[in-house]
Every structure is written in structure tokens, then in C-alpha cells.
Amino acid sequence: MKMFGKVVIIGTGLIGGSLGLALKKQRLCGRVIGLSRRRENAVLAQKNGAIDEIAGSLEAVSEADLVVLATPVDKIIDFGLRIRGKIRKDCIVIDVGSTKETIVSKLSPLIPNFVGCHPLAGSEKRGAANLKENIFKGSLCILTPADRTSKRALSTVKLFWKELGARTVELSAKKHDQVLALTSHLPHFLAFSLINSVPEGCLRLSSNGLKDTTRLSASDPELWSEIFFSNRANLLAALTVFEIKLTALKLALKNNDRKKLAGILRQAQTKRKLLG
Amino acid sequence: MKMFGKVVIIGTGLIGGSLGLALKKQRLCGRVIGLSRRRENAVLAQKNGAIDEIAGSLEAVSEADLVVLATPVDKIIDFGLRIRGKIRKDCIVIDVGSTKETIVSKLSPLIPNFVGCHPLAGSEKRGAANLKENIFKGSLCILTPADRTSKRALSTVKLFWKELGARTVELSAKKHDQVLALTSHLPHFLAFSLINSVPEGCLRLSSNGLKDTTRLSASDPELWSEIFFSNRANLLAALTVFEIKLTALKLALKNNDRKKLAGILRQAQTKRKLLG
């Protein structure tokens, strides 16, 4: 089903590029135009079939039906502000950033057709070299509409993600950031700290357990540094929650309290089983 | 190559049972006899082709060429002491426990043909229902011989793991426990604490990141409670190392020190890449 004529994707990395690929393969739009800070990324995206053409400038958004802001989180607001005066009135704008409160509070009042989106489909790999057409299939996409978000834009964006195979759920941007601090930013933070705790010489004596537990620490440092800072207060709160849980388990070990320690592990195992 | 006549496996869970399965499939021995605290586990192991027969009693070890102690760590010494007076002089005894210092220091002086082994091939799944014939293929097995370990036993056990497809490396039991505290026990400890930090209602809003980072928390609580206590001092030391790394990262976030934070993440990513 063709939903859009022209789509402009700003930021042709893993998510932006994969989105272009999926849009084109499923013929959800007419033409996909890509823009990237690093020209080689856009060239690679075009070569990989993710975009039809590379935009010469930001003016390319003037005829767009959909603009996707897919840059690192710290650049999204800036690009939103820059395209604001250039887009048509009925153009829908989405972002795909990992944090939402600051972005939504800045862009929603200025662009009524803006819908904040967070497709939970990232990976520790990034860039146009790792594009996957089916990255959104079976994934969850969190939508964070604001009070003034246009109903038409919201329902179109919902359908859009559905066509790409993703389930959608709506949360306030504030709630999104609180939840993601615990379910995503905290695990990343711990993975980086864990691998830094293991001396290099010990790595060859590890197994899949360490590998899986630290997979997220292979993520891009600059990208994740910005995500952490963009959700700083919630992440600090999540860290406090974690430290309380860690201290409880550590005290049980220190105090030789076998019953307590096994009880905490049982509680954890029961909850983990819910994740499948 | 047939290496042994009769092999007795005490504890027919994931590792013990998979070992039996691999031994039989590769015809490394004549007959595999299994013994389990829970009879249904031994019955299942027999049904799954991991053992030829279920031992009626511990007396079964009297004609064994190889005895494998594959019970949870807290039962290994006890079984070692109990078989000690029953085995033939030339019988080789190995254990497959996740910690080694206490076990080796107790059993090595009493059984010269005892070789402590730790195949890094476990999983969060346990029991005879999850046996895998090729669980050791391509894996690493750490051997922890003591000064008085018989050279013949050590070289036979090395060959044995090689035949099963595992690489072997020798470490002192003390060093093994220090290293594994960091590479295995710490990741488990953190995984249990992390999943306990995430409210149940948030789980449906998580992605593969949380799933992978907490996979180890699906491990058996009783088993891991015993492993933690059997390596308590080293694990507490590993936790201190982790807390220092976590605090450094947290302080960079708290102090809005972007340069420092990105630097720590870069260091982590570089190290993580060594794990492949």
C-alpha cells in the first residue's frame, strides 16, 4: 500500500537506512531521499538500496509527505527546527530517537504533525553498512504523542509502523523516558561498566555468559554518551534503584545469609522468565 | 577412540548428562553409568541416551575407569570423599564444578588421580531435559591440577576433553576462582540484580538489549546461590572492582562530564570488541 509520495530521511544510519530499505521493498512510498552528515554514509545507503537519491540540501524536505529525523538524539531538535519553515503544512514528521521528553516538548508545539517514535529495533551495530530490511518486523515501536499532536498524523504514523510489521504502543514522552531508563539505558550503562571491570588478560577465559551480558557495550560510544545525557535524571534514578538491589544481594552474600540470597535469585528468575 | 571401559557420572544434569551423551556418541568409553539424587533425572538421562544404566548405589564406582563428579558445587567434595575408599587405585576422577579452590584443596591430597575441570559450557538451562551432545565442541575447559596431581591422570584428562572438541588451558585453582569471579560470577550477580530493578509492568516495553543482558538471571537460583557462596571472597572483590567502574561512569554523568563519559565508553567498546 502506497502511503506517501516523497519521503525524506535525515540520517541514513542503521535505523534511518533500514527504514528506507523497508519502505522501498514494501512500496509504501514513491521516492526515498536521504541526507547524511557524512556523505559516505548516504552513498552507502544508496548503494544498498535504502534511498533513491541523496538530497543536495535540506530544501529537499519542501516537497516531502513524510520526514524522518533519524540522526543521533542530540541532533534531532536542531534538524526539526531547521526543517520547520521549509515543510508543507500537511507533511508528517517523525523522529526515531531513543529518548523523547526533550524532543517532543521542543518539536510538538512547533510542528502539529510531529509524532515522536521510538522503534525498539536498534543494535550494537550502527551505520549504513548494517542495514536490515526486516529490522522492524515483530518489534515494538513506542509512540509518544503530545496533547496537540494532530489526530490524522498519529493515525497515519500508527498505520505506517503496522505496515512495517511493528506493534505500536502509546506512552507520554515523560513516561517513555522513565521506563526506557530502566529497560534500556541502565542495561547499557551496566554493560559498559562490566566489561571495564574485566582485565583484558581474562577475556580469553570467558564464555557466552560474559559475551551476552556485555553485548550492549559494543554500542557506539558517541551515540550512547548522548543518549545517557539526554535522559540523565531518569538514568541516575534508575541507577539508584539498581544500586539498592545490588547492595541487597551483596549484603546477603557478605552476611552468609543463604536463605535471603537464594530468595532474591528466585525472585529474579521468576521475573526473567516473563521475558521469554 | 575408546579411552575408558566403565565411566560413572554422578549428577546427570546438563553438564553430566551432556558429557555422557558425547562420550557415548563418540564411543570414547565402554559403558556409562549414571547416578542422580533425583531418580527422575537419571531416568530422563537414560531415556535421552546419555547413560546406559542407572547405578543402584555408589558402589558402582568400584569398577570405574573414570568417575565424573557433576553435582552442584556444594555436593562435589562430599561425593569425592564418599567414593574415595571405593574406587580402584588407577581410577581417574574429575569434577566439573564452577569453582575450584575448595574442591581441589580437599580432594587432590586424597585422590592423586583427581583432576579439577571447569568446562565453560554451561547455560541458564539445566537438567537432563536440556542435554546437548555437542555442548563441549569449540568450548574451553579449564583444568586446575595441583602439585600432587598424577601426570598420567592429567594427560589422560587433557586428551579426553580434546576428544570432546574442547580446548584446554591449565590454571591454578586459586587463579581460576579469581578469574571466574570476574568473567562469570560477577555477570551472573549483576544480571540477577538488573532484572530485579525493572518493574514487572515495564518488561513488555523492553527489547533484546534487556533480554541479553539479563539472560543469566534465568539460571537456577539454588545452583547459583551455592556457586556465589563457594567463591564468596573473590566475588566480593570483583564486586568492589565493578562498583569502582560504575561509580566513575555515574560521576561523569552526574557532573555532566561528556568528555570523560565518552572516553569510558570508548575504552569499554574497544575491550568488548576483543570478545568478538
Short mmCIF file of C-alpha atoms in Angstrom, two decimals, chain A residues 71 145 248:
data_model
loop_
_atom_site.label_atom_id
_atom_site.label_comp_id
_atom_site.label_asym_id
_atom_site.label_seq_id
_atom_site.Cartn_x
_atom_site.Cartn_y
_atom_site.Cartn_z
CA THR A 71 20.12 11.38 13.44
CA PRO A 145 2.09 11.86 21.02
CA ALA A 248 20.78 -6.19 48.99
#
